[in-house]
PDB file of C-alpha atoms in Angstrom:
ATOM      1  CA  UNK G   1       7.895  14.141  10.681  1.00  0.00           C
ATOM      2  CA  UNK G   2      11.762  13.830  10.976  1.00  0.00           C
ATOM      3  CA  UNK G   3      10.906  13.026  14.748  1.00  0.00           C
ATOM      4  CA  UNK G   4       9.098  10.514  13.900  1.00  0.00           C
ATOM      5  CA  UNK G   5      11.718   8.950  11.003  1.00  0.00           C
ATOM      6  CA  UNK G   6      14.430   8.870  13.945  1.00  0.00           C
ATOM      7  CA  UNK G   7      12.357   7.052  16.542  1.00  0.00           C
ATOM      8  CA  UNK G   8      11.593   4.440  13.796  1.00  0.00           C
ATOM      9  CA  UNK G   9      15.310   4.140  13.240  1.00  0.00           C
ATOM     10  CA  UNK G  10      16.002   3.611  16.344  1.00  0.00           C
ATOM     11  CA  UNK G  11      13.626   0.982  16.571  1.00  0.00           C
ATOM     12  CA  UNK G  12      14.687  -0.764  13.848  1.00  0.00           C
ATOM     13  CA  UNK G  13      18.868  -0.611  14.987  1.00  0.00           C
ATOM     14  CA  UNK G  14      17.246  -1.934  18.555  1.00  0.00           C
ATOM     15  CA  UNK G  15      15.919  -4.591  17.341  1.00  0.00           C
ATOM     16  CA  UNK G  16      18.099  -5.202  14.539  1.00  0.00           C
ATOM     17  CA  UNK G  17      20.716  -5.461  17.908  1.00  0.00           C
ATOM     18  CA  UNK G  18      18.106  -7.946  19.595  1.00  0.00           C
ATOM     19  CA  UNK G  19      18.009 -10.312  16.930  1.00  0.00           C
ATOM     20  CA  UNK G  20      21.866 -10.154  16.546  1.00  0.00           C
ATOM     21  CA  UNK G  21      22.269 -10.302  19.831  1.00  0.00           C
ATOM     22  CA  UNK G  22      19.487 -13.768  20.101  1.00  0.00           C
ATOM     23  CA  UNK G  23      21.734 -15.013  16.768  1.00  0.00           C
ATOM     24  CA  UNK G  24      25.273 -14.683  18.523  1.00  0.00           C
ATOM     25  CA  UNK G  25      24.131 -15.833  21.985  1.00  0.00           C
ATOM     26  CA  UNK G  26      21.666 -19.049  20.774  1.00  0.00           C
ATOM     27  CA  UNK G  27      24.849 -21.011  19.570  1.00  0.00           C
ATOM     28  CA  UNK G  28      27.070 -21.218  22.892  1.00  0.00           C
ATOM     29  CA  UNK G  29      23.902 -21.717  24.878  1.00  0.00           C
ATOM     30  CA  UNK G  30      23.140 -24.276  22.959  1.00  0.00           C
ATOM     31  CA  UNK G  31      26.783 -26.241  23.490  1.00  0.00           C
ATOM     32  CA  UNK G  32      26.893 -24.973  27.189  1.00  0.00           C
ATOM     33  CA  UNK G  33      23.716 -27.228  27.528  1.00  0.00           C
ATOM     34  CA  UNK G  34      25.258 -30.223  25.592  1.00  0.00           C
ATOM     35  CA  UNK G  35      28.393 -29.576  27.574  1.00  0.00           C
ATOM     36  CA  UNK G  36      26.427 -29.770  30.994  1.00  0.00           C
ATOM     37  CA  UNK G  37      24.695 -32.626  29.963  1.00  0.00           C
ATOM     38  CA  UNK G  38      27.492 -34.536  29.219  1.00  0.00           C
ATOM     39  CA  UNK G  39      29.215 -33.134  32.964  1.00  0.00           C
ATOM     40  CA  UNK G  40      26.090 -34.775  34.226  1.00  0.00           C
ATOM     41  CA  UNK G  41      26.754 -37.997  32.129  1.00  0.00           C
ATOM     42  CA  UNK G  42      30.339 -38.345  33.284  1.00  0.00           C
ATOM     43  CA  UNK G  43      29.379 -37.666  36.723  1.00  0.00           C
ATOM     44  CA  UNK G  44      26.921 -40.591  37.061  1.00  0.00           C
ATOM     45  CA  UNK G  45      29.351 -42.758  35.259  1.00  0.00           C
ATOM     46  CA  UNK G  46      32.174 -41.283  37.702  1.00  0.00           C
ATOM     47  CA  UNK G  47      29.295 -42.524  40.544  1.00  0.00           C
ATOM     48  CA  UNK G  48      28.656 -46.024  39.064  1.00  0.00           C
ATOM     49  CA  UNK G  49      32.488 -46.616  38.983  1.00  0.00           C
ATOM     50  CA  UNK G  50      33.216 -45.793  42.117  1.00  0.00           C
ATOM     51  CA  UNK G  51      30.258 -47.335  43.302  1.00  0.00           C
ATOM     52  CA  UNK G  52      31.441 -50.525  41.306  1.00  0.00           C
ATOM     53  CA  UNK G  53      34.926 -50.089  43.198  1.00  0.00           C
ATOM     54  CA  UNK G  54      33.857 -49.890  46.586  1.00  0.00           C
ATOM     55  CA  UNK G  55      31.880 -53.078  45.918  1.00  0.00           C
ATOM     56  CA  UNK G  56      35.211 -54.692  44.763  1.00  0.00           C
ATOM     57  CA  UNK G  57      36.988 -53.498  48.021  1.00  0.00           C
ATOM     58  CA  UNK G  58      34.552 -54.606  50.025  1.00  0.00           C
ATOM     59  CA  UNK G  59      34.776 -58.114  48.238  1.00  0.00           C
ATOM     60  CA  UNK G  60      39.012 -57.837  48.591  1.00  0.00           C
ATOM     61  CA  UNK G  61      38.123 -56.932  52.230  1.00  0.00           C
ATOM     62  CA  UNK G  62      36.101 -59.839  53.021  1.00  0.00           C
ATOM     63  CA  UNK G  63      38.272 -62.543  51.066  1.00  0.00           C
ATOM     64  CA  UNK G  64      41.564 -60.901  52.727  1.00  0.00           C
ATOM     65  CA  UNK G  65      39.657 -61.387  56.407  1.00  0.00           C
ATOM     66  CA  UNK G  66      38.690 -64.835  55.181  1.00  0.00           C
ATOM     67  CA  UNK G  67      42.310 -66.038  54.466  1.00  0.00           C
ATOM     68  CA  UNK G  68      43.584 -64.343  57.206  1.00  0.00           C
ATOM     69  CA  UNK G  69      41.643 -66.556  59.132  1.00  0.00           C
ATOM     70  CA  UNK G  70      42.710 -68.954  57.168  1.00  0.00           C
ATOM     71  CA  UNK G  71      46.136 -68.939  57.959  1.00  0.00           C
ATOM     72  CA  UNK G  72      45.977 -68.072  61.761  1.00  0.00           C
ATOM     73  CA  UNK G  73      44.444 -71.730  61.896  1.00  0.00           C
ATOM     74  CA  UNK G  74      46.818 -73.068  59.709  1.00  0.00           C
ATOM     75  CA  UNK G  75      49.764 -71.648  61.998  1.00  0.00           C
ATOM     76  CA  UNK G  76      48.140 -72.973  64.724  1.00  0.00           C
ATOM     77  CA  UNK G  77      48.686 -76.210  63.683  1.00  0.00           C
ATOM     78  CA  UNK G  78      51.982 -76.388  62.298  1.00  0.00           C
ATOM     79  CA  UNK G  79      52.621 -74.783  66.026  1.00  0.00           C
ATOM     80  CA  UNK G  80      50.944 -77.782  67.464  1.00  0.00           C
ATOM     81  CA  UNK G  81      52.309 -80.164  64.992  1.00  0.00           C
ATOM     82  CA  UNK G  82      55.652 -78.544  66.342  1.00  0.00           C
ATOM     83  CA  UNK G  83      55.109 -78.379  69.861  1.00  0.00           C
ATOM     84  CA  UNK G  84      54.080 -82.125  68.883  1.00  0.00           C
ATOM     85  CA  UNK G  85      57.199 -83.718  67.347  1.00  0.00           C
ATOM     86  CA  UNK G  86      59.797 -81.486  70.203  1.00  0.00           C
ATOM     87  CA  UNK G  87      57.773 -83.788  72.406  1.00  0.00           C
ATOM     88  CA  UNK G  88      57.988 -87.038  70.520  1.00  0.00           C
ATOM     89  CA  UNK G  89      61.893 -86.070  70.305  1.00  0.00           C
ATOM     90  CA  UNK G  90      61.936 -85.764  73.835  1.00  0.00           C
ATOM     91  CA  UNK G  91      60.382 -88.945  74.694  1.00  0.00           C
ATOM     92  CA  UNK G  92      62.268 -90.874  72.019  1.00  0.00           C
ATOM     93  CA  UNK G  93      65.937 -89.514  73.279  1.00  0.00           C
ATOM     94  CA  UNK G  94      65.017 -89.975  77.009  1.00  0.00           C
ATOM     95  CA  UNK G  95      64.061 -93.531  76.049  1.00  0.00           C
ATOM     96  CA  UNK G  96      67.294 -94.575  73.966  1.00  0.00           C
ATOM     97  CA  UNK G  97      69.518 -92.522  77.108  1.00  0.00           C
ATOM     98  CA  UNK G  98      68.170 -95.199  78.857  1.00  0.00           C
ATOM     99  CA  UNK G  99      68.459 -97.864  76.959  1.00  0.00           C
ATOM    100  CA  UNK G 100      72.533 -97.023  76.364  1.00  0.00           C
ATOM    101  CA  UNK G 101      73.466 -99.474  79.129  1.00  0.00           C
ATOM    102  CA  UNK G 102      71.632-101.871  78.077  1.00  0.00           C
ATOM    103  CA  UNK G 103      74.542-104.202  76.123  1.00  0.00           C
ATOM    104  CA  UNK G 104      71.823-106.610  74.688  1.00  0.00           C
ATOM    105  CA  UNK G 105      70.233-103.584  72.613  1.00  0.00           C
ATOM    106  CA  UNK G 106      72.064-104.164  69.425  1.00  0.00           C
ATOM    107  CA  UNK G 107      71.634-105.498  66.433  1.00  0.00           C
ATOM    108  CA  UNK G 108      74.135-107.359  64.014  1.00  0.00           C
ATOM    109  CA  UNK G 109      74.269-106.288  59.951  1.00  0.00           C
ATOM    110  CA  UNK G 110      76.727-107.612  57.240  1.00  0.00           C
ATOM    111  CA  UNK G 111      76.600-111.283  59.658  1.00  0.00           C
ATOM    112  CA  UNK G 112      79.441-109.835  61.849  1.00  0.00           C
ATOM    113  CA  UNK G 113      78.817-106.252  62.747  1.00  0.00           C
ATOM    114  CA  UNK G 114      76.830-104.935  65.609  1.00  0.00           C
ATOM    115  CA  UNK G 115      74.963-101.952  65.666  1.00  0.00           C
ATOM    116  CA  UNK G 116      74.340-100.238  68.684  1.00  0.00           C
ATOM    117  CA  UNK G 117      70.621 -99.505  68.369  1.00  0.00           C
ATOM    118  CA  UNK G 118      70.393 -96.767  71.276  1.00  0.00           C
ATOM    119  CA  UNK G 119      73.288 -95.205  70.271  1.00  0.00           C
ATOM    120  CA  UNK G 120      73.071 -95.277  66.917  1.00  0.00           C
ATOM    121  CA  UNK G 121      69.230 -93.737  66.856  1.00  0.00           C
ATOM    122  CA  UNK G 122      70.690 -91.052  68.988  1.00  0.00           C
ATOM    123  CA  UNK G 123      72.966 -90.007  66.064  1.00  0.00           C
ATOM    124  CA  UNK G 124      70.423 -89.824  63.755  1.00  0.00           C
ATOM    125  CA  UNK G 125      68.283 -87.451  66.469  1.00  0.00           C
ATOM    126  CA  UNK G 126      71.360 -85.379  66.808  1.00  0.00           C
ATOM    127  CA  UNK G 127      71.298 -81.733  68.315  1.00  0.00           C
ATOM    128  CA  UNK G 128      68.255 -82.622  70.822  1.00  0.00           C
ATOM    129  CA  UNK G 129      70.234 -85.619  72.132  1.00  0.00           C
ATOM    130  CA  UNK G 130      73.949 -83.527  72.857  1.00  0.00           C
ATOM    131  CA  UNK G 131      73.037 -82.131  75.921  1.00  0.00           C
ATOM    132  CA  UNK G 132      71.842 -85.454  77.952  1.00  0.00           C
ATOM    133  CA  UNK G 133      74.478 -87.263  76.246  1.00  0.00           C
ATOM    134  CA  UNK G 134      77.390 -84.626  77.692  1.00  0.00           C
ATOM    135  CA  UNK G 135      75.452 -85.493  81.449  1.00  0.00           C
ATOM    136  CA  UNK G 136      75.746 -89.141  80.524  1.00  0.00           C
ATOM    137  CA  UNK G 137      79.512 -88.543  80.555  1.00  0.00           C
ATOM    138  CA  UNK G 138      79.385 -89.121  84.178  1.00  0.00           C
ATOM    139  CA  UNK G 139      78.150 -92.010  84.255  1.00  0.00           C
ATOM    140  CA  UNK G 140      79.910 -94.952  86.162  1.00  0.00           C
ATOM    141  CA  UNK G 141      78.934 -98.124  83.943  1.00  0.00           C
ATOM    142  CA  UNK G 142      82.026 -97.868  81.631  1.00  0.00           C
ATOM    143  CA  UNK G 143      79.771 -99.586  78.692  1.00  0.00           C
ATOM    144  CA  UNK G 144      77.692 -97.038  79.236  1.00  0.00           C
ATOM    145  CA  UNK G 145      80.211 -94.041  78.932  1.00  0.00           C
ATOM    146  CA  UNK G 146      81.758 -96.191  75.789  1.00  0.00           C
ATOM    147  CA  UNK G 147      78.087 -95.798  73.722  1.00  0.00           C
ATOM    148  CA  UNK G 148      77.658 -92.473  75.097  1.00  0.00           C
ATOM    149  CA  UNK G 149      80.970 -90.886  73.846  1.00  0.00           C
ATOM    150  CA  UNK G 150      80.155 -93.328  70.419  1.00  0.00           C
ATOM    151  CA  UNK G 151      76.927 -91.167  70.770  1.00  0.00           C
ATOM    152  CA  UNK G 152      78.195 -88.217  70.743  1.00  0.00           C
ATOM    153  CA  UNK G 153      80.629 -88.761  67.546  1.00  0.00           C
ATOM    154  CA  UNK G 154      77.394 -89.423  65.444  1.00  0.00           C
ATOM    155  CA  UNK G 155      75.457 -86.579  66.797  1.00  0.00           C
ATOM    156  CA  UNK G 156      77.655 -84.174  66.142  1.00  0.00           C
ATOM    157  CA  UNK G 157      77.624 -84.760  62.713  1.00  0.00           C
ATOM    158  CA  UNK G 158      74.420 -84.740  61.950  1.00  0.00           C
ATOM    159  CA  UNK G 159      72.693 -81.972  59.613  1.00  0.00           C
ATOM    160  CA  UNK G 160      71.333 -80.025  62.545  1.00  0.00           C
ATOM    161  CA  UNK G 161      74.173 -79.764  64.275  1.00  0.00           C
ATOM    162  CA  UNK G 162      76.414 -78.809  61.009  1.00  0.00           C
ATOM    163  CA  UNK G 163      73.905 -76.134  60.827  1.00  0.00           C
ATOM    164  CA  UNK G 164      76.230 -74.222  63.063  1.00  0.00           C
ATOM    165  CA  UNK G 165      79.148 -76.211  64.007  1.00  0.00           C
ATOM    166  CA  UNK G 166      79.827 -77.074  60.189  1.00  0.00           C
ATOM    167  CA  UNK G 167      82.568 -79.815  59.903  1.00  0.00           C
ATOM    168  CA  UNK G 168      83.710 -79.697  63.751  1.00  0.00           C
ATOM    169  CA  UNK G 169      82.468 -82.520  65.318  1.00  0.00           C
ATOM    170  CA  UNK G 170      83.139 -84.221  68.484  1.00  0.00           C
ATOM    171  CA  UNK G 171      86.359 -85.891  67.534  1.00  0.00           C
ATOM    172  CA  UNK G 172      85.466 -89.696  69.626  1.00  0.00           C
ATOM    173  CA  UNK G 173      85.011 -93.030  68.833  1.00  0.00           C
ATOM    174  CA  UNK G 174      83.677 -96.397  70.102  1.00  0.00           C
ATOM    175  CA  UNK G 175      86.516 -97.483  72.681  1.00  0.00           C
ATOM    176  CA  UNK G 176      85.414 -99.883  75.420  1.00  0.00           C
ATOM    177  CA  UNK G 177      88.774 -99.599  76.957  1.00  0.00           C
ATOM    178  CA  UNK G 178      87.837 -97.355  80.118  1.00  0.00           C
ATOM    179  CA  UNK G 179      91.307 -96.234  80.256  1.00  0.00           C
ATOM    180  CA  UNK G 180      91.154 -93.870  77.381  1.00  0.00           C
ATOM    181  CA  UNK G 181      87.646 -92.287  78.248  1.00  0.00           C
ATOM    182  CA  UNK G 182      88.943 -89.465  80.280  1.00  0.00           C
ATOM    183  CA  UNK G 183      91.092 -87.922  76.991  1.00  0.00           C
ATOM    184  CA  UNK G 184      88.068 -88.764  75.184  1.00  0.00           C
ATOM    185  CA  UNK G 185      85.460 -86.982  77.747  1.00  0.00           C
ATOM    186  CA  UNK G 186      87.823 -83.857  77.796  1.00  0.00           C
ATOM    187  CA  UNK G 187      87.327 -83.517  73.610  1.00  0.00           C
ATOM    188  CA  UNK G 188      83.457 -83.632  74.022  1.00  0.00           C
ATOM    189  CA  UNK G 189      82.976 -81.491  77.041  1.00  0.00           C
ATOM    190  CA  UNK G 190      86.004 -79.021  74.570  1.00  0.00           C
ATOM    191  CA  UNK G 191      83.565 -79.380  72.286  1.00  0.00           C
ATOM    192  CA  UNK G 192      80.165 -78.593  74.300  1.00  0.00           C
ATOM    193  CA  UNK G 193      81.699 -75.650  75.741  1.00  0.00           C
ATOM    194  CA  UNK G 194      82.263 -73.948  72.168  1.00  0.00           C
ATOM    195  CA  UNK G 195      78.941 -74.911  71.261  1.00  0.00           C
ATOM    196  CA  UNK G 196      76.791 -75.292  74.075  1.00  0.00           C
ATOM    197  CA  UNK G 197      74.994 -71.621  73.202  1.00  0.00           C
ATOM    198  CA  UNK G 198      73.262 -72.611  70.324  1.00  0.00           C
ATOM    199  CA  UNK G 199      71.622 -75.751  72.456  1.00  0.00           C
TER     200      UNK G 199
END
């Protein structure tokens, strides 16, 4: 009989233990499930993001390709438009060289004034035109070497040129008195030796 009382205990504190047990364990099962389902939530919205991301990269890729392009053809052109006007320049200050011993190229402004067309559009040219000018030195047409040296005085001063020589120009002036264009010439070549690096 009492063997019979204690095995019914027991079975009663067993599964008094179970259900305790089922009671204390149900709860956190419960919120590990809510908790995973949520990890999964995150993850697929951590997926869609960076699926969403990559897109946009791929966009920022294409458009930065796109304007890349963009401006390799654009720098083309302002090369070419570059290349373009060093040639015009070129052609425009071999043509007014030429034209320096010409005495009927001139023009007259304020009724009694001439202006020296060639030598005077050189001027305004500036750095391009020193270097043929400073050959024209040598030239043996003194009306010539008078506009050339007159040439010089203006194209030394213009912005290009005070780029790097500042406020030093070449110090000459329009003298068709032959006699003083040897002083003159040595100022000019004085001058084109300083400078003549940055042509």
């Amino acid at each position: 009989m009492k063997k019979s009382i204690i095995i019914s205990v027991c079975y009663f504190v067993l599964f008094t233990c179970i259900i305790t047990c089922f009671l204390l364990i149900h709860p956190y099962s419960t919120t590990l499930e809510a908790a995973t389902f949520d990890q999964v939530d995150t993850l697929q919205d951590l997926r869609l993001t960076t699926e969403d991301l990559s897109t946009q990269l791929t966009h920022i890729k294409e458009n930065m390709a796109s304007y890349e392009k963009t401006l390799s053809e654009i720098d083309k052109r302002l090369t070419a438009i570059d290349d373009r006007q060093e040639e015009l320049t070129t052609l425009l200050v071999d043509y007014y060289i030429n034209q320096l011993k010409d005495p009927t190229y001139t023009d007259i402004y304020n009724e009694e004034y001439t202006y020296y067309i060639a030598a005077e559009s050189l001027g305004q040219i500036g750095k391009p035109a020193i270097p043929k000018l400073i050959e024209k030195l040598s030239t043996e047409d003194d009306y010539e070497r008078a506009l050339t040296l007159y040439a010089l005085l203006l194209a030394s001063q213009a912005d290009n040129v005070k780029a790097f020589a500042g406020n030093d120009y070449i110090q000459t002036y329009l003298d068709f008195d032959s006699r003083n264009h040897p002083e003159l010439i040595k100022i000019a070549k004085a001058w084109w030796e300083k400078y003549s690096s940055y042509f």
